[in-house]
Tab-separated table of C-alpha atoms and ligand atoms in Angstrom:
chain	number	residue	atom	x	y	z
V	1	UNK	CA	-30.600	2.650	14.722
V	2	UNK	CA	-31.226	3.498	18.234
V	3	UNK	CA	-30.841	7.244	18.815
V	4	UNK	CA	-28.456	7.136	21.589
V	5	UNK	CA	-26.124	4.811	19.793
V	6	UNK	CA	-26.315	6.998	16.812
V	7	UNK	CA	-25.500	10.070	18.734
V	8	UNK	CA	-22.540	8.325	20.508
V	9	UNK	CA	-21.298	7.396	16.949
V	10	UNK	CA	-21.339	10.957	15.774
V	11	UNK	CA	-19.253	12.185	18.695
V	12	UNK	CA	-16.845	9.307	18.103
V	13	UNK	CA	-16.557	10.111	14.473
V	14	UNK	CA	-16.167	13.850	14.971
V	15	UNK	CA	-13.337	13.438	17.445
V	16	UNK	CA	-9.946	14.738	16.101
V	17	UNK	CA	-7.136	13.630	18.377
V	18	UNK	CA	-7.748	16.267	21.100
V	19	UNK	CA	-10.846	18.223	20.143
V	20	UNK	CA	-14.407	17.600	18.514
V	21	UNK	CA	-15.179	19.242	15.076
V	22	UNK	CA	-18.792	20.561	15.015
V	23	UNK	CA	-19.498	18.808	11.645
V	24	UNK	CA	-17.163	17.078	9.179
V	25	UNK	CA	-16.204	19.296	6.005
V	26	UNK	CA	-18.656	22.203	6.948
V	27	UNK	CA	-16.731	23.274	10.257
V	28	UNK	CA	-13.269	21.612	10.149
V	29	UNK	CA	-11.793	23.396	13.339
V	30	UNK	CA	-12.530	23.747	17.077
V	31	UNK	CA	-15.458	26.001	17.677
V	32	UNK	CA	-15.798	27.674	21.190
V	33	UNK	CA	-19.305	27.000	22.380
V	34	UNK	CA	-19.628	23.873	20.396
V	35	UNK	CA	-16.647	22.492	22.308
V	36	UNK	CA	-18.307	23.063	25.564
V	37	UNK	CA	-21.549	21.221	24.390
V	38	UNK	CA	-19.515	18.416	22.926
V	39	UNK	CA	-17.659	18.016	26.258
V	40	UNK	CA	-20.943	17.614	28.052
V	41	UNK	CA	-21.870	14.585	25.823
V	42	UNK	CA	-18.429	13.141	25.808
V	43	UNK	CA	-18.492	13.252	29.611
V	44	UNK	CA	-20.557	10.109	29.641
V	45	UNK	CA	-18.565	8.257	27.072
V	46	UNK	CA	-15.049	9.389	27.377
V	47	UNK	CA	-14.704	11.947	30.406
V	48	UNK	CA	-11.107	12.177	29.673
V	49	UNK	CA	-11.791	13.494	26.189
V	50	UNK	CA	-14.137	16.018	27.629
V	51	UNK	CA	-11.400	17.347	29.617
V	52	UNK	CA	-8.830	17.371	26.877
V	53	UNK	CA	-11.343	19.222	24.668
V	54	UNK	CA	-11.383	22.091	27.150
V	55	UNK	CA	-7.629	22.118	27.433
V	56	UNK	CA	-7.320	22.247	23.667
V	57	UNK	CA	-9.747	25.158	23.471
V	58	UNK	CA	-7.834	27.037	26.189
V	59	UNK	CA	-4.631	26.502	24.263
V	60	UNK	CA	-6.220	29.204	22.018
V	61	UNK	CA	-6.729	31.691	24.854
V	62	UNK	CA	-4.918	35.125	24.398
V	63	UNK	CA	-2.718	36.654	27.003
V	64	UNK	CA	-5.336	39.150	27.912
V	65	UNK	CA	-7.795	36.396	28.939
V	66	UNK	CA	-9.864	36.685	25.579
V	67	UNK	CA	-11.114	33.214	24.355
V	68	UNK	CA	-11.530	33.085	20.584
V	69	UNK	CA	-14.630	31.535	18.874
V	70	UNK	CA	-12.464	29.386	16.480
V	71	UNK	CA	-9.114	27.728	17.061
V	72	UNK	CA	-7.615	26.677	13.770
V	73	UNK	CA	-5.679	23.572	14.963
V	74	UNK	CA	-5.055	21.957	11.678
V	75	UNK	CA	-2.918	24.135	9.262
V	76	UNK	CA	-3.283	21.844	6.389
V	77	UNK	CA	-6.979	22.603	6.293
V	78	UNK	CA	-6.717	26.347	6.687
V	79	UNK	CA	-8.075	27.139	3.167
V	80	UNK	CA	-11.055	24.668	3.561
V	81	UNK	CA	-12.973	27.302	5.562
V	82	UNK	CA	-13.964	30.856	4.999
V	83	UNK	CA	-13.145	33.222	6.581
V	84	UNK	CA	-9.827	31.273	6.915
V	85	UNK	CA	-7.115	31.542	9.634
V	86	UNK	CA	-5.070	33.742	7.462
V	87	UNK	CA	-8.048	36.075	6.887
V	88	UNK	CA	-8.587	36.527	10.654
V	89	UNK	CA	-4.819	37.292	11.142
V	90	UNK	CA	-4.967	36.876	14.859
V	91	UNK	CA	-1.225	37.337	14.955
V	92	UNK	CA	-1.696	41.194	14.627
V	93	UNK	CA	-2.183	41.221	18.296
V	94	UNK	CA	0.604	40.632	20.599
V	95	UNK	CA	-1.789	39.059	23.021
V	96	UNK	CA	-2.660	36.160	20.497
V	97	UNK	CA	-0.935	32.756	21.182
V	98	UNK	CA	2.129	32.129	18.972
V	99	UNK	CA	1.505	28.523	18.420
V	100	UNK	CA	-1.861	28.452	17.021
V	101	UNK	CA	-4.050	30.731	14.834
V	102	UNK	CA	-7.476	31.817	16.068
V	103	UNK	CA	-10.288	34.088	15.171
V	104	UNK	CA	-10.532	37.506	16.867
V	105	UNK	CA	-14.067	37.341	18.343
V	106	UNK	CA	-15.613	35.167	20.998
V	107	UNK	CA	-18.865	33.177	21.668
V	108	UNK	CA	-21.157	32.683	24.617
V	109	UNK	CA	-19.158	31.701	27.686
V	110	UNK	CA	-20.520	28.082	28.372
V	111	UNK	CA	-17.294	26.762	29.853
V	112	UNK	CA	-18.171	27.384	33.624
V	113	UNK	CA	-21.068	25.082	33.799
V	114	UNK	CA	-19.239	22.651	31.592
V	115	UNK	CA	-16.303	22.565	33.937
V	116	UNK	CA	-18.627	22.141	36.905
V	117	UNK	CA	-20.033	19.107	35.109
V	118	UNK	CA	-16.549	17.617	34.492
V	119	UNK	CA	-15.706	18.224	38.039
V	120	UNK	CA	-18.684	15.943	38.945
V	121	UNK	CA	-17.260	13.159	36.659
V	122	UNK	CA	-14.156	12.640	39.148
V	123	UNK	CA	-11.559	13.795	36.662
V	124	UNK	CA	-7.962	14.992	37.734
V	125	UNK	CA	-8.499	17.865	39.934
V	126	UNK	CA	-5.231	19.698	39.278
V	127	UNK	CA	-6.247	19.934	35.676
V	128	UNK	CA	-9.619	21.132	36.508
V	129	UNK	CA	-8.140	23.764	38.696
V	130	UNK	CA	-5.803	24.943	36.132
V	131	UNK	CA	-8.537	25.264	33.497
V	132	UNK	CA	-10.620	27.201	36.186
V	133	UNK	CA	-7.944	29.745	36.681
V	134	UNK	CA	-7.939	30.374	32.979
V	135	UNK	CA	-11.603	30.595	32.835
V	136	UNK	CA	-11.670	33.208	35.627
V	137	UNK	CA	-9.168	35.282	33.312
V	138	UNK	CA	-11.516	34.964	30.429
V	139	UNK	CA	-14.600	36.197	32.537
V	140	UNK	CA	-12.605	39.066	33.978
V	141	UNK	CA	-11.622	39.949	30.296
V	142	UNK	CA	-15.310	40.119	29.437
V	143	UNK	CA	-15.991	42.525	32.427
V	144	UNK	CA	-12.817	44.569	31.857
V	145	UNK	CA	-13.161	44.992	27.991
V	146	UNK	CA	-16.651	44.444	27.107
V	147	UNK	CA	-18.826	45.731	29.968
V	148	UNK	CA	-21.471	48.448	29.065
V	149	UNK	CA	-20.926	51.380	31.284
V	150	UNK	CA	-20.631	49.894	34.890
V	151	UNK	CA	-23.742	47.641	34.679
V	152	UNK	CA	-22.133	44.188	34.643
V	153	UNK	CA	-23.687	43.495	31.332
V	154	UNK	CA	-21.416	42.476	28.515
V	155	UNK	CA	-21.527	43.725	25.007
V	156	UNK	CA	-20.930	41.609	21.818
V	157	UNK	CA	-19.248	43.270	18.933
V	158	UNK	CA	-20.284	41.026	16.085
V	159	UNK	CA	-23.334	38.924	15.303
V	160	UNK	CA	-21.097	35.812	15.085
V	161	UNK	CA	-20.427	36.349	18.822
V	162	UNK	CA	-23.976	35.629	19.777
V	163	UNK	CA	-23.559	32.161	18.176
V	164	UNK	CA	-26.859	32.871	16.368
V	165	UNK	CA	-25.260	34.264	13.272
V	166	UNK	CA	-28.127	35.511	11.064
V	167	UNK	CA	-31.049	35.958	13.673
V	168	UNK	CA	-33.598	38.446	12.830
V	169	UNK	CA	-32.314	40.131	16.004
V	170	UNK	CA	-29.288	41.570	14.132
V	171	UNK	CA	-31.137	42.760	10.939
V	172	UNK	CA	-31.906	46.409	11.952
V	173	UNK	CA	-28.322	46.875	12.985
V	174	UNK	CA	-26.739	45.226	9.912
V	175	UNK	CA	-29.128	46.962	7.649
V	176	UNK	CA	-27.701	50.279	8.664
V	177	UNK	CA	-24.301	49.473	7.477
V	178	UNK	CA	-23.560	51.564	4.342
V	179	UNK	CA	-23.828	49.445	1.144
V	180	UNK	CA	-20.842	51.259	-0.424
V	181	UNK	CA	-18.734	49.945	2.612
V	182	UNK	CA	-19.349	46.312	1.774
V	183	UNK	CA	-19.995	45.951	-1.821
V	184	UNK	CA	-16.446	45.186	-2.781
V	185	UNK	CA	-15.542	42.691	-0.199
V	186	UNK	CA	-14.576	39.547	-1.895
V	187	UNK	CA	-16.095	36.313	-0.809
V	188	UNK	CA	-14.650	32.839	-0.958
V	189	UNK	CA	-17.363	30.957	0.890
V	190	UNK	CA	-17.051	27.169	1.292
V	191	UNK	CA	-20.104	26.492	3.365
V	192	UNK	CA	-22.489	26.851	0.552
V	193	UNK	CA	-20.776	23.931	-1.148
V	194	UNK	CA	-21.261	21.628	1.819
V	195	UNK	CA	-24.950	21.721	2.472
V	196	UNK	CA	-28.043	20.964	0.455
V	197	UNK	CA	-30.218	23.841	-0.702
V	198	UNK	CA	-27.697	26.440	0.458
V	199	UNK	CA	-29.629	29.280	-1.132
V	200	UNK	CA	-32.508	29.046	1.432
V	201	UNK	CA	-30.643	27.392	4.417
V	202	UNK	CA	-27.609	29.528	4.779
V	203	UNK	CA	-26.988	33.257	5.182
V	204	UNK	CA	-26.886	35.209	2.014
V	205	UNK	CA	-23.765	36.615	0.248
V	206	UNK	CA	-24.783	40.194	1.020
V	207	UNK	CA	-25.085	39.276	4.763
V	208	UNK	CA	-21.705	37.678	4.711
V	209	UNK	CA	-20.141	40.890	3.283
V	210	UNK	CA	-21.637	42.901	6.361
V	211	UNK	CA	-20.159	40.180	8.711
V	212	UNK	CA	-16.825	40.723	7.087
V	213	UNK	CA	-17.161	44.480	7.278
V	214	UNK	CA	-17.449	44.246	11.045
V	215	UNK	CA	-14.494	41.772	11.247
V	216	UNK	CA	-12.424	44.345	9.305
V	217	UNK	CA	-13.311	47.245	11.806
V	218	UNK	CA	-12.385	44.900	14.668
V	219	UNK	CA	-9.058	44.059	13.042
V	220	UNK	CA	-8.419	47.707	12.575
V	221	UNK	CA	-7.905	47.779	16.357
V	222	UNK	CA	-6.031	44.481	16.484
V	223	UNK	CA	-9.258	43.054	18.248
V	224	UNK	CA	-7.881	44.714	21.178
V	225	UNK	CA	-10.155	47.848	21.527
V	226	UNK	CA	-13.666	48.639	20.472
V	227	UNK	CA	-13.295	50.662	17.304
V	228	UNK	CA	-14.688	54.114	17.168
V	229	UNK	CA	-18.204	54.217	15.977
V	230	UNK	CA	-18.414	50.396	15.869
V	231	UNK	CA	-21.975	49.805	14.770
V	232	UNK	CA	-22.493	46.558	16.553
V	233	UNK	CA	-22.387	46.797	20.271
V	234	UNK	CA	-25.275	44.804	21.789
V	235	UNK	CA	-26.282	43.391	25.151
V	236	UNK	CA	-27.339	39.894	24.115
V	237	UNK	CA	-29.663	38.083	26.582
V	238	UNK	CA	-28.217	34.723	25.543
V	239	UNK	CA	-24.535	35.677	26.068
V	240	UNK	CA	-25.426	37.283	29.379
V	241	UNK	CA	-27.580	34.465	30.727
V	242	UNK	CA	-24.892	32.021	29.729
V	243	UNK	CA	-22.273	34.228	31.584
V	244	UNK	CA	-24.365	34.244	34.738
V	245	UNK	CA	-24.863	30.459	34.663
V	246	UNK	CA	-21.169	29.941	34.226
V	247	UNK	CA	-20.256	32.596	36.888
V	248	UNK	CA	-22.224	30.582	39.346
V	249	UNK	CA	-20.450	27.539	38.509
V	250	UNK	CA	-17.058	29.318	38.784
V	251	UNK	CA	-18.082	30.424	42.343
V	252	UNK	CA	-18.810	26.984	43.400
V	253	UNK	CA	-15.475	25.537	41.929
V	254	UNK	CA	-13.490	28.442	43.318
V	255	UNK	CA	-14.714	27.805	46.805
V	256	UNK	CA	-13.826	24.245	46.393
V	257	UNK	CA	-10.330	25.068	45.219
V	258	UNK	CA	-9.925	28.000	47.473
V	259	UNK	CA	-9.474	30.550	44.761
V	260	UNK	CA	-10.252	34.218	45.459
V	261	UNK	CA	-12.962	35.635	43.032
V	262	UNK	CA	-14.133	38.784	44.802
V	263	UNK	CA	-13.835	40.990	41.807
V	264	UNK	CA	-15.856	38.521	39.605
V	265	UNK	CA	-18.436	38.306	42.431
V	266	UNK	CA	-18.845	42.107	42.379
V	267	UNK	CA	-19.457	42.253	38.582
V	268	UNK	CA	-21.646	39.342	38.638
V	269	UNK	CA	-23.871	41.012	41.257
V	270	UNK	CA	-24.205	43.897	38.881
V	271	UNK	CA	-25.157	41.749	35.993
V	272	UNK	CA	-27.945	40.219	38.010
V	273	UNK	CA	-29.066	43.570	39.282
V	274	UNK	CA	-29.186	45.133	35.878
V	275	UNK	CA	-30.285	42.278	33.821
V	276	UNK	CA	-34.017	42.981	33.804
V	277	UNK	CA	-33.775	46.660	33.640
V	278	UNK	CA	-32.038	46.466	30.030
V	279	UNK	CA	-33.219	43.114	28.699
V	280	UNK	CA	-36.818	42.321	30.079
V	281	UNK	CA	-39.823	43.678	28.361
V	282	UNK	CA	-42.984	44.023	30.664
V	283	UNK	CA	-45.455	43.915	27.887
V	284	UNK	CA	-44.516	40.545	26.442
V	285	UNK	CA	-42.741	39.023	29.665
V	286	UNK	CA	-39.869	38.150	27.356
V	287	UNK	CA	-36.221	39.217	27.089
V	288	UNK	CA	-34.751	40.989	24.258
V	289	UNK	CA	-31.214	42.292	23.185
V	290	UNK	CA	-30.341	45.869	23.962
V	291	UNK	CA	-28.696	47.849	21.180
V	292	UNK	CA	-26.403	50.252	23.168
V	293	UNK	CA	-25.993	52.454	20.111
V	294	UNK	CA	-29.548	53.353	19.589
V	295	UNK	CA	-30.332	52.738	23.409
V	296	UNK	CA	-33.356	50.408	22.473
V	297	UNK	CA	-34.456	46.863	22.892
V	298	UNK	CA	-34.580	44.726	19.838
V	299	UNK	CA	-38.161	43.563	20.026
V	300	UNK	CA	-38.333	40.483	17.841
V	301	UNK	CA	-39.328	37.068	19.366
V	302	UNK	CA	-36.609	34.550	18.968
V	303	UNK	CA	-35.658	31.470	20.908
V	304	UNK	CA	-32.835	33.514	22.635
V	305	UNK	CA	-35.762	35.438	24.317
V	306	UNK	CA	-36.177	32.470	26.524
V	307	UNK	CA	-32.574	31.580	27.593
V	308	UNK	CA	-32.741	33.628	30.803
V	309	UNK	CA	-34.821	30.692	32.049
V	310	UNK	CA	-31.539	28.499	31.859
V	311	UNK	CA	-29.877	30.864	34.461
V	312	UNK	CA	-33.003	31.028	36.608
V	313	UNK	CA	-33.110	34.722	35.982
V	314	UNK	CA	-36.922	35.289	35.879
V	315	UNK	CA	-39.161	34.572	38.781
V	316	UNK	CA	-41.067	31.315	38.672
V	317	UNK	CA	-44.268	33.128	37.619
V	318	UNK	CA	-42.702	34.842	34.758
V	319	UNK	CA	-40.918	31.687	33.694
V	320	UNK	CA	-44.284	30.050	33.396
V	321	UNK	CA	-45.884	32.847	31.458
V	322	UNK	CA	-42.637	32.680	29.043
V	323	UNK	CA	-43.049	28.865	28.673
V	324	UNK	CA	-46.723	29.379	27.756
V	325	UNK	CA	-45.552	31.513	24.861
V	326	UNK	CA	-43.226	28.586	23.701
V	327	UNK	CA	-46.209	26.263	23.249
V	328	UNK	CA	-48.748	28.811	22.398
V	329	UNK	CA	-48.730	28.309	18.725
V	330	UNK	CA	-49.741	24.731	17.987
V	331	UNK	CA	-48.343	24.966	14.476
V	332	UNK	CA	-44.613	25.348	15.900
V	333	UNK	CA	-42.290	22.820	16.802
V	334	UNK	CA	-40.556	24.390	19.834
V	335	UNK	CA	-38.509	26.570	19.940
V	336	UNK	CA	-38.245	28.321	16.562
V	337	UNK	CA	-34.977	30.479	16.439
V	338	UNK	CA	-37.318	33.275	15.329
V	339	UNK	CA	-41.115	32.931	15.878
V	340	UNK	CA	-43.214	32.138	12.731
V	341	UNK	CA	-45.312	35.235	13.708
V	342	UNK	CA	-42.267	37.558	13.261
V	343	UNK	CA	-42.119	39.273	9.878
V	344	UNK	CA	-39.064	38.258	7.997
V	345	UNK	CA	-38.617	34.753	9.690
V	346	UNK	CA	-37.489	32.024	7.189
V	347	UNK	CA	-38.340	28.446	8.212
V	348	UNK	CA	-35.325	26.868	6.674
V	349	UNK	CA	-32.676	29.606	7.153
V	350	UNK	CA	-30.345	28.821	9.858
V	351	UNK	CA	-31.139	31.137	12.885
V	352	UNK	CA	-34.125	32.818	11.215
V	353	UNK	CA	-36.590	30.179	12.040
V	354	UNK	CA	-35.297	26.654	12.486
V	355	UNK	CA	-35.159	24.737	15.761
V	356	UNK	CA	-31.598	24.253	17.292
V	357	UNK	CA	-30.965	21.596	19.903
V	358	UNK	CA	-28.632	23.558	22.027
V	359	UNK	CA	-31.238	26.285	22.638
V	360	UNK	CA	-33.827	23.597	23.591
V	361	UNK	CA	-31.413	21.918	25.972
V	362	UNK	CA	-30.729	25.059	27.777
V	363	UNK	CA	-34.366	25.962	28.245
V	364	UNK	CA	-35.067	22.307	29.283
V	365	UNK	CA	-32.335	22.560	31.971
V	366	UNK	CA	-33.931	25.675	33.205
V	367	UNK	CA	-37.466	24.258	33.378
V	368	UNK	CA	-36.187	21.317	35.378
V	369	UNK	CA	-34.559	23.754	37.765
V	370	UNK	CA	-37.871	25.641	38.361
V	371	UNK	CA	-39.508	22.198	38.752
V	372	UNK	CA	-41.794	22.719	35.774
V	373	UNK	CA	-41.535	19.149	34.975
V	374	UNK	CA	-44.581	18.842	32.642
V	375	UNK	CA	-43.389	21.692	30.393
V	376	UNK	CA	-39.975	20.226	30.562
V	377	UNK	CA	-41.224	16.780	29.449
V	378	UNK	CA	-42.967	18.360	26.571
V	379	UNK	CA	-39.739	20.147	25.335
V	380	UNK	CA	-37.909	16.967	25.869
V	381	UNK	CA	-40.310	14.822	23.722
V	382	UNK	CA	-40.492	17.345	20.967
V	383	UNK	CA	-36.641	17.658	20.825
V	384	UNK	CA	-36.000	13.926	20.921
V	385	UNK	CA	-38.687	13.359	18.352
V	386	UNK	CA	-37.106	15.750	15.812
V	387	UNK	CA	-33.688	14.083	16.070
V	388	UNK	CA	-35.241	10.525	16.072
V	389	UNK	CA	-37.311	11.260	12.869
V	390	UNK	CA	-34.946	13.550	10.882
V	391	UNK	CA	-31.406	12.580	12.074
V	392	UNK	CA	-28.566	14.339	14.011
V	393	UNK	CA	-28.794	17.578	11.938
V	394	UNK	CA	-27.655	20.973	12.785
V	395	UNK	CA	-31.117	22.626	12.637
V	396	UNK	CA	-34.762	21.707	11.887
V	397	UNK	CA	-37.859	23.107	10.350
V	398	UNK	CA	-39.877	24.647	13.074
V	399	UNK	CA	-43.398	24.417	11.120
V	400	UNK	CA	-45.283	21.424	12.021
V	401	UNK	CA	-47.294	21.711	8.716
V	402	UNK	CA	-44.216	21.776	6.391
V	403	UNK	CA	-43.835	19.147	3.700
V	404	UNK	CA	-40.058	19.280	4.290
V	405	UNK	CA	-39.443	16.848	6.906
V	406	UNK	CA	-35.786	16.740	6.897
V	407	UNK	CA	-32.861	18.259	9.015
V	408	UNK	CA	-30.810	21.199	7.521
V	409	UNK	CA	-27.201	22.216	7.578
V	410	UNK	CA	-24.551	19.845	8.732
V	411	UNK	CA	-25.377	16.196	9.121
V	412	UNK	CA	-23.968	14.304	12.092
V	413	UNK	CA	-23.621	17.536	14.177
V	414	UNK	CA	-21.706	17.337	17.461
V	415	UNK	CA	-23.776	19.512	19.756
V	416	UNK	CA	-27.046	17.913	18.633
V	417	UNK	CA	-25.559	14.503	19.425
V	418	UNK	CA	-23.937	15.545	22.680
V	419	UNK	CA	-27.018	17.297	24.095
V	420	UNK	CA	-29.394	14.475	23.055
V	421	UNK	CA	-27.107	12.075	24.931
V	422	UNK	CA	-27.260	14.247	27.998
V	423	UNK	CA	-30.976	14.687	27.842
V	424	UNK	CA	-31.485	10.884	27.461
V	425	UNK	CA	-28.944	9.920	30.195
V	426	UNK	CA	-30.437	12.255	32.801
V	427	UNK	CA	-34.102	11.654	32.043
V	428	UNK	CA	-36.010	10.550	35.206
X	1	GLC	C1	-22.518	28.380	13.080
X	1	GLC	C2	-23.321	28.588	14.323
X	1	GLC	C3	-22.579	28.789	15.461
X	1	GLC	C4	-21.667	27.588	15.721
X	1	GLC	C5	-20.825	27.341	14.356
X	1	GLC	C6	-20.121	26.094	14.436
X	1	GLC	O1	-21.748	29.396	12.806
X	1	GLC	O2	-24.162	29.683	14.051
X	1	GLC	O3	-23.318	28.922	16.641
X	1	GLC	O4	-20.808	27.862	16.700
X	1	GLC	O5	-21.803	27.263	13.234
X	1	GLC	O6	-21.006	24.915	14.621
């Protein structure tokens, strides 16, 4: 079937009354950044749905502005996912919404640039404005509760908040967690029953116990404050680039709707000012996370190292050098979530090597902005080719010479479909 038709069908099938699930059975609720990406795809087919998708996501917003990474709309399916809505216990915080259960951590703030896109599609202005006001509250929440010192840079408190769950980036921090603290944590994982070859394509049980240990710590402060000695406090270049990109969209929309955003602008300027000082590495010309506990950069080359291109943060010269790195290894399909040159990478395992379409889409958008059209075309062709040959999967093997030519994880994955639709529709 024609790839565009197939992708549209995936979004149609994954629509659930008022939001899009990322993938049937594997992810049966509403995920935060997934919803933003799905809305971008839906804006071509059902713009109204794209708007509803954002409104449904924001129905899970907390009173302090926080926007959770999962909103559990369907109570009948609570037990079909782990950690379940009951495990998260969002209601321990008075800020949490009463009508719907949510997780207690967030995800990269994609909603600003999504909303700007929806505005362009001529949807109801009042509803866009109302979402915009909620979104400003969320960004202010990030600056008020998550800022590192006065830098304008935002800390994530859990590897799941990066959206790149088991990236090699997080290994050193997670490896420091005491084994005794995690060994008794009971698991009731569902994901491993839903995908093929889960032993090599999903995080390991021991990793999961560490994720749950962090969750328990955050829960001990009702998800409201950073727990004392919390071991995971990282400035992630992906999260912060997406924040910059979305801030800029917010400013454009705020001026249209005449909304005052002075405080947000002030913090945004600090984010830009300090971005390179903490996250850029002169030797490699790449960006890395900054671990605020050890006060060091985490120097492992992952696809996230290139996301500042999306927010036009590096100069054009640096962006070209960065992009050369993407295409340097002829054995790679761009962009491996962790480079095959990095010790510990795994070609099939989730964020430890495989290619993800949302990452490629963001870098592609950035390259177009820099007018690096040849490089953008190359990335476009590689990305479309993967989905064309292997299907609308969650992630793909990055090794050109592999015998395994098939996608991994969830089949019929929403953001893969949505962003391929966008790439095809906007191709000149
Ligand atoms: C995985 C991904 C995360 C995504 C979620 C739902 O946890 O790592 O980024 O939001 O699945 O698709």
